[in-house]
Amino acid sequence: MRGSRRGPGARLMVLYGAIVLFLLALFGLAKPRGLLEETLRDLRHIFFFGFAALIILEMTALIGRRWIRKRSLYYAVAVLSVLALVFGYEIVTGTDPEFPVRGVYSFLGAFGFLALSAALDRGLKREHTWLRGWPRRSIGVLGALLVAGALNPLGPVLASYAGRAGAFPVVVDLASTWQEPFIEMHDAELFVGKGPDEWPRRAGRRVALLLPDGTPGSGVMVHEPFKDWSGFSVLVLNVYSTAAHPVRVNLRLEDSSRLLPPEERAEYLLRVTPGANDFYIPLDALLSVPSGREFRRDAVRRLGLFLAEPAPPFRLYVHRIRIAEE
């Protein structure tokens, strides 16, 4: 009958979804190339034990149904088995100092997957008539909340990617919260404040404040700016310097997830004078690589601002960096 097919099919959707996530986390993210992939790799234990719990459930139903007549007991076996797996894994591998509650998150995630499966399990509903209506929906909501809670580190990361996409053609905004996870400092400090009164463009408005320590190479690197710059021809950069004399700053761009040697990355020397500076840099000139290879405009991976020479400590106010058409 149609009803008897839809139940297992809906329940197995949870299993298949967990398999896909597990395979992605286990094989596709061995060498993470971005913040999202790195976060998924850090959460791979939750995917693994969630997948294991659902597999144990299905194997119990397949092999143990001769001895276990109640379908609800399949879930009890799965819960106890995955609890033992998590406990054993934590004993064998030791507690992760960077994620001391990893075992708790792993078990709660696995329990959430099982709860979602139970909410979609029509066989379980036929076995227990009270699992109808709001009790079944409550179990589904509980399962969804547990999975979402275990995977909560994904929330801010996805919000950052959404903010990056929404800001385009702004490719870097050091003063925005969505940019924070992508920022890497090099012998410098970064704050958010108000533009100086002497800078009409941003006087009293929110800007980023970069404080390099004055050594060559100090500055900021931004990972994963919006990567596809195809169809644009100019990079627009507005900064304000408090230095008493002109300062040379390297604008660096890279198009690879691995670190590139100097001859394989694009660098453009900016002469930042005291006060306001408005740069309109043609991408044809900016994306010139010393080795002569063609820079991939559709795969920009990093953008950085670094001092090119020693300089006394100064403040560099930075507005949004954006690309534009001529």
Coordinates of C-alpha atoms in Angstrom, one line a residue, residues 2-242:
R2 CA 1.1 3.6 -0.6
G3 CA 1.2 4.5 3.0
S4 CA 3.5 1.6 3.9
R5 CA 6.0 2.8 1.4
R6 CA 6.1 6.4 2.3
G7 CA 7.1 5.8 5.9
P8 CA 10.3 3.9 5.3
G9 CA 11.1 6.1 2.3
A10 CA 10.8 9.3 4.4
R11 CA 12.8 7.8 7.2
L12 CA 15.6 6.7 4.9
M13 CA 15.9 10.2 3.6
V14 CA 17.5 11.1 6.9
L15 CA 19.9 8.2 6.5
Y16 CA 20.9 9.1 3.0
G17 CA 21.4 12.7 3.9
A18 CA 23.7 11.7 6.8
I19 CA 25.6 9.4 4.4
V20 CA 26.2 12.3 2.0
L21 CA 27.4 14.6 4.8
F22 CA 29.6 11.9 6.2
L23 CA 31.3 11.1 2.9
L24 CA 31.7 14.8 2.2
A25 CA 33.3 15.4 5.6
L26 CA 35.5 12.2 5.5
F27 CA 36.8 12.3 1.9
G28 CA 36.2 15.7 0.4
L29 CA 37.6 17.8 3.3
A30 CA 40.9 16.0 4.0
K31 CA 42.7 19.3 3.0
P32 CA 40.2 22.1 3.7
R33 CA 40.6 25.1 1.4
G34 CA 38.3 27.5 3.1
L35 CA 36.5 28.5 6.2
L36 CA 33.4 26.4 5.5
E37 CA 35.4 23.3 4.6
E38 CA 37.5 23.7 7.8
T39 CA 34.4 24.1 9.9
L40 CA 32.8 21.0 8.4
R41 CA 36.0 19.1 9.0
D42 CA 35.9 20.1 12.7
L43 CA 32.3 18.8 12.9
R44 CA 33.1 15.5 11.1
H45 CA 32.7 13.5 14.4
I46 CA 29.0 14.6 14.6
F47 CA 28.4 13.5 11.0
F48 CA 30.2 10.2 11.6
F49 CA 28.4 9.2 14.8
G50 CA 25.0 10.4 13.4
F51 CA 25.6 8.2 10.3
A52 CA 26.7 5.3 12.6
A53 CA 23.6 5.6 14.7
L54 CA 21.3 5.3 11.7
I55 CA 23.3 2.4 10.2
I56 CA 23.1 0.6 13.6
L57 CA 19.3 1.2 13.6
E58 CA 18.9 -0.2 10.1
M59 CA 21.2 -3.2 10.8
T60 CA 19.3 -4.0 14.0
A61 CA 16.0 -3.9 12.0
L62 CA 17.5 -6.1 9.3
I63 CA 19.4 -8.7 11.4
G64 CA 17.8 -8.6 14.9
R65 CA 14.1 -8.6 14.0
R66 CA 13.9 -12.3 14.7
W67 CA 14.7 -11.7 18.3
I68 CA 13.6 -8.1 18.8
R69 CA 10.0 -7.8 18.0
K70 CA 9.4 -4.2 19.1
R71 CA 10.5 -1.5 16.7
S72 CA 11.1 0.9 19.6
L73 CA 13.8 -1.4 20.9
Y74 CA 15.7 -0.9 17.6
Y75 CA 16.1 2.7 18.6
A76 CA 17.1 1.8 22.2
V77 CA 19.8 -0.5 20.7
A78 CA 21.0 2.3 18.4
V79 CA 21.2 4.9 21.2
L80 CA 23.1 2.6 23.6
S81 CA 25.5 1.5 20.8
V82 CA 26.3 5.0 19.7
L83 CA 26.8 6.1 23.3
A84 CA 29.3 3.2 23.7
L85 CA 31.0 4.2 20.4
V86 CA 31.4 7.8 21.5
F87 CA 32.7 6.9 24.9
G88 CA 35.2 4.4 23.5
Y89 CA 36.4 6.9 20.9
E90 CA 37.0 9.5 23.5
I91 CA 38.9 7.1 25.6
V92 CA 41.1 5.8 22.7
T93 CA 41.8 9.2 21.1
G94 CA 41.8 11.4 24.2
T95 CA 39.9 14.6 24.8
D96 CA 40.5 17.4 22.2
P97 CA 41.8 20.4 24.2
E98 CA 40.4 22.7 21.6
F99 CA 37.0 21.0 21.7
P100 CA 36.6 19.4 25.2
V101 CA 32.9 18.7 24.8
R102 CA 33.4 17.0 21.5
G103 CA 31.9 13.7 22.8
V104 CA 28.8 15.4 24.2
Y105 CA 28.2 17.2 20.9
S106 CA 28.8 13.9 19.0
F107 CA 26.2 12.0 21.0
L108 CA 23.6 14.7 21.0
G109 CA 24.0 15.0 17.2
A110 CA 23.6 11.3 16.8
F111 CA 20.6 11.3 19.1
G112 CA 19.1 14.1 17.0
F113 CA 19.4 12.1 13.8
L114 CA 17.7 9.1 15.5
A115 CA 14.9 11.4 16.8
L116 CA 14.3 12.7 13.2
S117 CA 14.2 9.2 12.0
A118 CA 11.7 8.2 14.7
A119 CA 9.5 11.2 13.8
L120 CA 9.3 9.9 10.2
D121 CA 9.0 6.2 11.1
R122 CA 5.4 5.1 10.3
G123 CA 6.1 1.6 11.6
L124 CA 7.0 3.1 15.0
K125 CA 3.8 5.1 14.9
R126 CA 1.7 2.0 14.2
E127 CA 3.4 0.2 17.1
H128 CA 2.7 3.0 19.6
T129 CA -0.5 4.8 18.9
W130 CA 0.4 7.6 21.3
L131 CA 3.2 8.6 18.8
R132 CA 0.7 10.4 16.6
G133 CA -0.1 14.1 16.2
W134 CA 1.8 16.5 18.4
P135 CA 4.0 13.8 20.2
R136 CA 5.4 12.8 16.8
R137 CA 5.9 16.4 15.7
S138 CA 7.5 17.2 19.1
I139 CA 10.0 14.4 18.6
G140 CA 10.8 15.7 15.1
V141 CA 11.3 19.2 16.5
L142 CA 13.5 17.9 19.3
G143 CA 15.6 16.0 16.8
A144 CA 16.0 19.1 14.6
L145 CA 17.0 21.2 17.5
L146 CA 19.6 18.7 18.7
V147 CA 21.1 18.5 15.2
A148 CA 21.1 22.2 14.8
G149 CA 22.6 22.7 18.3
A150 CA 25.4 20.2 17.6
L151 CA 26.1 21.9 14.3
N152 CA 25.7 25.5 15.7
P153 CA 29.3 26.5 14.7
L154 CA 28.1 26.4 11.1
G155 CA 25.6 29.2 11.7
P156 CA 28.1 32.2 12.0
V157 CA 30.1 30.7 9.2
L158 CA 27.2 30.6 6.8
A159 CA 26.1 34.1 7.9
S160 CA 29.6 35.3 7.0
Y161 CA 29.4 33.8 3.5
A162 CA 25.9 35.3 3.1
G163 CA 27.2 38.7 4.2
R164 CA 30.1 38.4 1.7
A165 CA 27.7 37.6 -1.1
G166 CA 25.3 40.4 -0.2
A167 CA 28.0 43.0 -0.1
F168 CA 29.4 42.3 -3.6
P169 CA 30.8 44.1 -5.5
V170 CA 32.4 45.1 -2.2
V171 CA 35.1 42.4 -1.9
V172 CA 36.6 43.4 1.5
D173 CA 35.0 45.3 4.3
L174 CA 37.2 45.2 7.4
A175 CA 34.7 47.0 9.5
S176 CA 31.9 44.4 9.0
T177 CA 31.2 41.5 11.3
W178 CA 30.8 39.1 8.3
Q179 CA 34.4 39.8 7.4
E180 CA 35.9 38.9 10.8
P181 CA 36.3 35.1 10.3
F182 CA 38.3 35.7 7.1
I183 CA 40.8 38.1 8.6
E184 CA 44.4 37.2 9.5
M185 CA 46.7 39.7 11.1
H186 CA 50.5 40.0 10.6
D187 CA 52.3 42.1 13.2
A188 CA 49.4 44.6 13.3
E189 CA 46.2 45.3 15.1
L190 CA 42.8 46.0 13.7
F191 CA 39.9 48.0 15.2
V192 CA 36.6 49.4 14.1
G193 CA 36.0 53.1 14.8
K194 CA 34.9 56.3 13.2
G195 CA 36.6 58.1 10.4
P196 CA 38.6 61.2 11.3
D197 CA 37.0 64.6 10.8
E198 CA 39.7 65.5 8.2
W199 CA 38.5 62.7 5.9
P200 CA 35.3 64.1 4.3
R201 CA 34.4 60.8 2.7
R202 CA 34.0 58.9 6.0
A203 CA 34.1 61.6 8.7
G204 CA 32.4 60.2 11.8
R205 CA 31.3 57.1 10.0
R206 CA 32.2 53.4 10.6
V207 CA 35.6 52.4 9.2
A208 CA 38.4 49.9 9.9
L209 CA 41.5 51.1 11.7
L210 CA 44.7 49.3 10.9
L211 CA 47.7 49.7 13.1
P212 CA 50.8 48.1 11.6
D213 CA 53.8 47.8 14.0
G214 CA 56.1 49.6 11.4
T215 CA 58.1 46.5 10.2
P216 CA 58.0 45.5 6.5
G217 CA 55.4 42.8 6.0
S218 CA 53.1 43.9 8.8
G219 CA 49.5 44.3 7.8
V220 CA 46.4 42.3 7.2
M221 CA 45.4 39.3 5.0
V222 CA 41.8 38.6 4.0
H223 CA 41.0 35.1 3.0
E224 CA 38.2 34.2 0.7
P225 CA 37.0 37.5 -0.7
F226 CA 34.3 37.2 -3.3
K227 CA 36.3 35.2 -5.8
D228 CA 34.9 35.9 -9.2
W229 CA 36.1 39.3 -10.5
S230 CA 35.3 38.5 -14.2
G231 CA 33.6 41.4 -16.0
F232 CA 35.1 44.0 -13.7
S233 CA 38.0 46.3 -14.6
V234 CA 38.9 48.5 -11.6
L235 CA 39.7 48.0 -8.0
V236 CA 38.6 50.9 -5.8
L237 CA 40.4 51.5 -2.5
N238 CA 39.9 54.5 -0.2
V239 CA 42.2 55.0 2.8
Y240 CA 43.3 57.7 5.2
S241 CA 46.8 57.8 6.6
T242 CA 48.0 59.6 9.8

